PDB file of C-alpha atoms in Angstrom:
ATOM      1  CA  MET N 156      18.518 -43.374 -41.600  1.00 45.00           C
ATOM      2  CA  PRO N 157      14.917 -43.897 -40.067  1.00 50.00           C
ATOM      3  CA  VAL N 158      13.992 -41.721 -37.160  1.00 55.00           C
ATOM      4  CA  SER N 159      13.648 -44.901 -34.614  1.00 60.00           C
ATOM      5  CA  GLU N 160      17.220 -46.103 -35.389  1.00 66.00           C
ATOM      6  CA  PRO N 161      19.772 -44.753 -33.029  1.00 66.00           C
ATOM      7  CA  PRO N 162      23.010 -42.882 -34.141  1.00 71.00           C
ATOM      8  CA  VAL N 163      25.708 -45.210 -35.308  1.00 77.00           C
ATOM      9  CA  GLY N 164      27.672 -46.312 -32.198  1.00 75.00           C
ATOM     10  CA  MET N 165      24.795 -45.661 -29.850  1.00 75.00           C
ATOM     11  CA  PRO N 166      22.737 -48.755 -28.543  1.00 75.00           C
ATOM     12  CA  PRO N 167      19.187 -49.052 -29.113  1.00 73.00           C
ATOM     13  CA  CYS N 168      17.001 -47.498 -26.310  1.00 71.00           C
ATOM     14  CA  PRO N 169      14.475 -50.248 -25.157  1.00 71.00           C
ATOM     15  CA  GLU N 170      10.666 -49.182 -25.634  1.00 72.00           C
ATOM     16  CA  PRO N 171       9.038 -48.793 -22.248  1.00 75.00           C
ATOM     17  CA  ARG N 172       6.380 -51.408 -21.792  1.00 84.00           C
ATOM     18  CA  THR N 173       3.492 -49.164 -20.240  1.00 87.00           C
ATOM     19  CA  GLU N 174       0.065 -48.643 -20.951  1.00 92.00           C
ATOM     20  CA  LEU N 175      -1.469 -45.211 -21.372  1.00 92.00           C
ATOM     21  CA  VAL N 176      -5.010 -44.479 -20.214  1.00 94.00           C
ATOM     22  CA  VAL N 177      -6.939 -41.264 -20.492  1.00 95.00           C
ATOM     23  CA  THR N 178      -9.625 -41.059 -17.966  1.00 96.00           C
ATOM     24  CA  ASP N 179     -12.074 -38.548 -16.326  1.00 96.00           C
ATOM     25  CA  SER N 180     -12.328 -40.716 -13.101  1.00 97.00           C
ATOM     26  CA  PRO N 181      -8.755 -41.510 -11.427  1.00 96.00           C
ATOM     27  CA  THR N 182      -9.181 -43.143  -8.456  1.00 97.00           C
ATOM     28  CA  PRO N 183      -8.015 -41.731  -5.220  1.00 96.00           C
ATOM     29  CA  GLU N 184      -5.364 -44.289  -5.104  1.00 97.00           C
ATOM     30  CA  ASP N 185      -4.398 -43.410  -8.386  1.00 97.00           C
ATOM     31  CA  ILE N 186      -3.813 -39.815  -7.475  1.00 96.00           C
ATOM     32  CA  ALA N 187      -2.185 -40.825  -4.434  1.00 96.00           C
ATOM     33  CA  VAL N 188       0.562 -42.775  -6.380  1.00 97.00           C
ATOM     34  CA  ILE N 189       1.408 -39.837  -8.621  1.00 96.00           C
ATOM     35  CA  SER N 190       1.181 -37.348  -5.641  1.00 94.00           C
ATOM     36  CA  GLY N 191       3.415 -39.616  -3.390  1.00 94.00           C
ATOM     37  CA  ALA N 192       6.016 -40.358  -6.290  1.00 96.00           C
ATOM     38  CA  LEU N 193       6.293 -36.634  -7.062  1.00 95.00           C
ATOM     39  CA  ASP N 194       6.698 -35.679  -3.250  1.00 94.00           C
ATOM     40  CA  ARG N 195       9.566 -38.435  -2.812  1.00 95.00           C
ATOM     41  CA  PHE N 196      11.077 -37.136  -5.902  1.00 96.00           C
ATOM     42  CA  ASN N 197      11.191 -33.403  -4.431  1.00 94.00           C
ATOM     43  CA  ILE N 198      12.198 -34.632  -1.263  1.00 95.00           C
ATOM     44  CA  GLU N 199      15.241 -36.537  -2.811  1.00 97.00           C
ATOM     45  CA  ARG N 200      16.133 -33.339  -4.853  1.00 96.00           C
ATOM     46  CA  THR N 201      15.582 -30.862  -1.956  1.00 96.00           C
ATOM     47  CA  GLY N 202      15.939 -32.538   1.409  1.00 96.00           C
ATOM     48  CA  ILE N 203      13.090 -30.905   2.408  1.00 95.00           C
ATOM     49  CA  ASP N 204       9.911 -32.840   3.453  1.00 94.00           C
ATOM     50  CA  ASP N 205       7.290 -30.329   4.555  1.00 94.00           C
ATOM     51  CA  ARG N 206       4.236 -30.779   1.945  1.00 94.00           C
ATOM     52  CA  THR N 207       1.393 -30.358   4.515  1.00 96.00           C
ATOM     53  CA  PRO N 208      -2.337 -29.743   3.765  1.00 97.00           C
ATOM     54  CA  LEU N 209      -3.939 -26.657   5.059  1.00 98.00           C
ATOM     55  CA  ALA N 210      -7.663 -25.578   5.279  1.00 98.00           C
ATOM     56  CA  VAL N 211      -9.971 -23.332   7.278  1.00 98.00           C
ATOM     57  CA  LEU N 212     -13.097 -24.773   7.378  1.00 98.00           C
ATOM     58  CA  ILE N 213     -16.628 -23.085   7.416  1.00 98.00           C
ATOM     59  CA  ARG N 214     -19.347 -25.125   9.520  1.00 97.00           C
ATOM     60  CA  ASP N 215     -22.845 -24.942   9.803  1.00 96.00           C
ATOM     61  CA  PRO N 216     -23.432 -23.896  13.627  1.00 95.00           C
ATOM     62  CA  GLU N 217     -26.447 -26.462  14.090  1.00 96.00           C
ATOM     63  CA  THR N 218     -25.281 -29.460  11.734  1.00 97.00           C
ATOM     64  CA  HIS N 219     -21.652 -29.123  11.751  1.00 97.00           C
ATOM     65  CA  GLN N 220     -21.314 -29.757   8.355  1.00 98.00           C
ATOM     66  CA  VAL N 221     -18.687 -28.033   6.121  1.00 98.00           C
ATOM     67  CA  ILE N 222     -20.638 -25.365   4.089  1.00 98.00           C
ATOM     68  CA  GLY N 223     -17.473 -23.545   2.656  1.00 98.00           C
ATOM     69  CA  GLY N 224     -13.948 -22.440   3.318  1.00 98.00           C
ATOM     70  CA  LEU N 225     -10.440 -22.730   1.948  1.00 98.00           C
ATOM     71  CA  THR N 226      -8.091 -25.410   1.047  1.00 98.00           C
ATOM     72  CA  GLY N 227      -4.761 -25.528   0.048  1.00 98.00           C
ATOM     73  CA  ARG N 228      -1.121 -26.925   1.088  1.00 97.00           C
ATOM     74  CA  THR N 229       2.029 -25.687   1.952  1.00 98.00           C
ATOM     75  CA  SER N 230       5.388 -26.818   0.554  1.00 96.00           C
ATOM     76  CA  LEU N 231       8.927 -25.816  -0.200  1.00 96.00           C
ATOM     77  CA  GLY N 232       8.198 -22.343   1.352  1.00 96.00           C
ATOM     78  CA  LEU N 233       4.932 -21.630  -1.010  1.00 97.00           C
ATOM     79  CA  PHE N 234       1.585 -21.553   0.144  1.00 98.00           C
ATOM     80  CA  PHE N 235      -1.039 -22.960  -2.395  1.00 98.00           C
ATOM     81  CA  VAL N 236      -4.722 -21.867  -2.356  1.00 98.00           C
ATOM     82  CA  ASP N 237      -6.308 -24.861  -4.340  1.00 98.00           C
ATOM     83  CA  LEU N 238      -9.847 -24.114  -3.505  1.00 98.00           C
ATOM     84  CA  PHE N 239     -11.978 -21.299  -1.741  1.00 98.00           C
ATOM     85  CA  PHE N 240     -15.812 -21.052  -1.584  1.00 98.00           C
ATOM     86  CA  LEU N 241     -17.775 -18.873   0.517  1.00 96.00           C
ATOM     87  CA  PRO N 242     -21.812 -19.455   0.442  1.00 96.00           C
ATOM     88  CA  PRO N 243     -23.599 -16.422  -1.251  1.00 95.00           C
ATOM     89  CA  GLY N 244     -25.348 -15.477   2.176  1.00 94.00           C
ATOM     90  CA  LEU N 245     -21.821 -15.148   3.876  1.00 95.00           C
ATOM     91  CA  ARG N 246     -20.159 -12.838   0.963  1.00 94.00           C
ATOM     92  CA  GLY N 247     -19.539  -9.307   1.884  1.00 93.00           C
ATOM     93  CA  SER N 248     -19.511  -9.945   5.439  1.00 94.00           C
ATOM     94  CA  GLY N 249     -15.883  -9.783   5.960  1.00 96.00           C
ATOM     95  CA  LEU N 250     -15.687 -13.682   6.585  1.00 97.00           C
ATOM     96  CA  GLY N 251     -13.776 -14.060   3.211  1.00 97.00           C
ATOM     97  CA  GLY N 252     -10.919 -11.743   4.227  1.00 97.00           C
ATOM     98  CA  GLU N 253     -10.954 -13.541   7.662  1.00 98.00           C
ATOM     99  CA  ILE N 254     -10.514 -16.825   6.524  1.00 98.00           C
ATOM    100  CA  LEU N 255      -7.687 -15.824   3.922  1.00 98.00           C
ATOM    101  CA  ARG N 256      -6.213 -13.911   6.760  1.00 98.00           C
ATOM    102  CA  GLN N 257      -6.062 -17.114   9.025  1.00 98.00           C
ATOM    103  CA  ALA N 258      -4.689 -19.471   6.197  1.00 98.00           C
ATOM    104  CA  GLU N 259      -1.915 -16.901   5.325  1.00 98.00           C
ATOM    105  CA  LYS N 260      -1.139 -16.554   9.070  1.00 98.00           C
ATOM    106  CA  GLU N 261      -0.476 -20.605   9.148  1.00 98.00           C
ATOM    107  CA  ALA N 262       1.220 -20.477   5.900  1.00 98.00           C
ATOM    108  CA  ARG N 263       3.909 -17.899   7.604  1.00 98.00           C
ATOM    109  CA  ALA N 264       4.143 -20.043  10.837  1.00 97.00           C
ATOM    110  CA  ARG N 265       5.139 -23.105   8.642  1.00 97.00           C
ATOM    111  CA  GLY N 266       7.723 -20.656   6.916  1.00 96.00           C
ATOM    112  CA  CYS N 267       6.166 -19.660   3.853  1.00 97.00           C
ATOM    113  CA  ARG N 268       7.564 -16.763   2.014  1.00 97.00           C
ATOM    114  CA  ALA N 269       4.774 -16.350  -0.593  1.00 98.00           C
ATOM    115  CA  ALA N 270       1.640 -17.850  -1.861  1.00 98.00           C
ATOM    116  CA  VAL N 271      -0.014 -18.571  -5.229  1.00 98.00           C
ATOM    117  CA  LEU N 272      -3.396 -19.243  -6.251  1.00 98.00           C
ATOM    118  CA  TYR N 273      -5.608 -18.971  -9.560  1.00 97.00           C
ATOM    119  CA  THR N 274      -9.116 -17.763  -9.941  1.00 97.00           C
ATOM    120  CA  ILE N 275     -11.351 -16.828 -12.944  1.00 97.00           C
ATOM    121  CA  THR N 276     -12.184 -13.718 -13.942  1.00 97.00           C
ATOM    122  CA  PHE N 277     -15.908 -14.194 -13.047  1.00 96.00           C
ATOM    123  CA  GLN N 278     -14.937 -15.495  -9.652  1.00 96.00           C
ATOM    124  CA  ALA N 279     -12.987 -13.162  -6.995  1.00 94.00           C
ATOM    125  CA  PRO N 280      -9.814 -11.617  -8.676  1.00 96.00           C
ATOM    126  CA  CYS N 281     -11.171  -8.197  -7.084  1.00 96.00           C
ATOM    127  CA  PHE N 282     -11.500  -9.909  -3.751  1.00 96.00           C
ATOM    128  CA  TYR N 283      -7.769 -11.003  -3.927  1.00 97.00           C
ATOM    129  CA  ARG N 284      -6.322  -7.795  -4.856  1.00 97.00           C
ATOM    130  CA  LYS N 285      -8.233  -6.117  -1.999  1.00 97.00           C
ATOM    131  CA  GLN N 286      -6.309  -8.699   0.165  1.00 97.00           C
ATOM    132  CA  GLY N 287      -3.151  -7.669  -1.216  1.00 97.00           C
ATOM    133  CA  TRP N 288      -2.546 -10.410  -3.947  1.00 98.00           C
ATOM    134  CA  ARG N 289      -1.113  -9.101  -7.193  1.00 98.00           C
ATOM    135  CA  LEU N 290      -1.539 -10.320 -10.718  1.00 97.00           C
ATOM    136  CA  LEU N 291       1.033 -12.933 -12.304  1.00 97.00           C
ATOM    137  CA  GLY N 292      -0.634 -13.483 -15.167  1.00 97.00           C
ATOM    138  CA  GLU N 293      -3.853 -14.353 -17.341  1.00 98.00           C
ATOM    139  CA  VAL N 294      -4.805 -17.247 -19.600  1.00 98.00           C
ATOM    140  CA  PRO N 295      -8.003 -17.140 -21.672  1.00 97.00           C
ATOM    141  CA  CYS N 296     -10.417 -19.817 -20.906  1.00 97.00           C
ATOM    142  CA  ASP N 297     -14.307 -20.413 -21.624  1.00 97.00           C
ATOM    143  CA  PRO N 298     -16.944 -19.096 -21.632  1.00 96.00           C
ATOM    144  CA  PRO N 299     -15.274 -16.724 -24.351  1.00 97.00           C
ATOM    145  CA  GLY N 300     -14.076 -13.478 -22.751  1.00 96.00           C
ATOM    146  CA  ALA N 301     -12.886 -15.095 -19.489  1.00 97.00           C
ATOM    147  CA  GLY N 302      -9.623 -16.073 -18.343  1.00 97.00           C
ATOM    148  CA  ARG N 303      -7.767 -17.659 -15.492  1.00 98.00           C
ATOM    149  CA  ILE N 304      -5.817 -15.365 -13.409  1.00 98.00           C
ATOM    150  CA  PHE N 305      -3.023 -16.467 -11.607  1.00 98.00           C
ATOM    151  CA  MET N 306      -2.023 -14.315  -8.520  1.00 98.00           C
ATOM    152  CA  THR N 307       0.852 -14.338  -5.783  1.00 98.00           C
ATOM    153  CA  LYS N 308       1.053 -12.444  -2.419  1.00 98.00           C
ATOM    154  CA  GLU N 309       4.328 -12.157  -0.603  1.00 98.00           C
ATOM    155  CA  LEU N 310       3.919 -13.418   3.183  1.00 97.00           C
ATOM    156  CA  ALA N 311       6.580 -11.538   4.812  1.00 81.00           C
ATOM    157  CA  ALA N 312       6.295 -11.641   8.553  1.00 64.00           C
ATOM    158  CA  GLU N 313       3.447  -9.354  10.039  1.00 59.00           C
ATOM    159  CA  THR N 314       4.748  -6.627  12.041  1.00 49.00           C
ATOM    160  CA  GLY N 315       2.177  -5.384  14.840  1.00 50.00           C
ATOM    161  CA  SER N 316       2.535  -2.999  17.657  1.00 42.00           C
ATOM    162  CA  ILE N 317       3.309  -4.685  20.804  1.00 43.00           C
TER     163      ILE N 317
END
């Protein structure tokens, strides 16, 4: 029996009528369709509708244009760091740590228990370790010898003196 035939007694499965498109330029609308559908699926499964963007932006004091910062999202008790860029002239000043602390504080306020991110070996894994993040795993990537480093951090409620 050919692989495409159903087992005896089973009705044939209809072939889906879809078109697959591989692209390097999905439109914002394309991404919104997929994101919205996945979000609805998650809400149906969990009953939780809490996916919210989170950003800490650095603005140029003269032009007020964004020159760096952190973007991510919170969802289902997790804080995801998606992008984090600090202009070279601001690195080493403590600003990066402050940006991360503010984002983590907001994530805690939203009920997040943990945070996740990935960085690359030539980016900032040491910075994140200094901020209390720990290694989850590493996957080799290009250039040869580099790797994507996946990290996490528990976001237990901060304790401070009153």
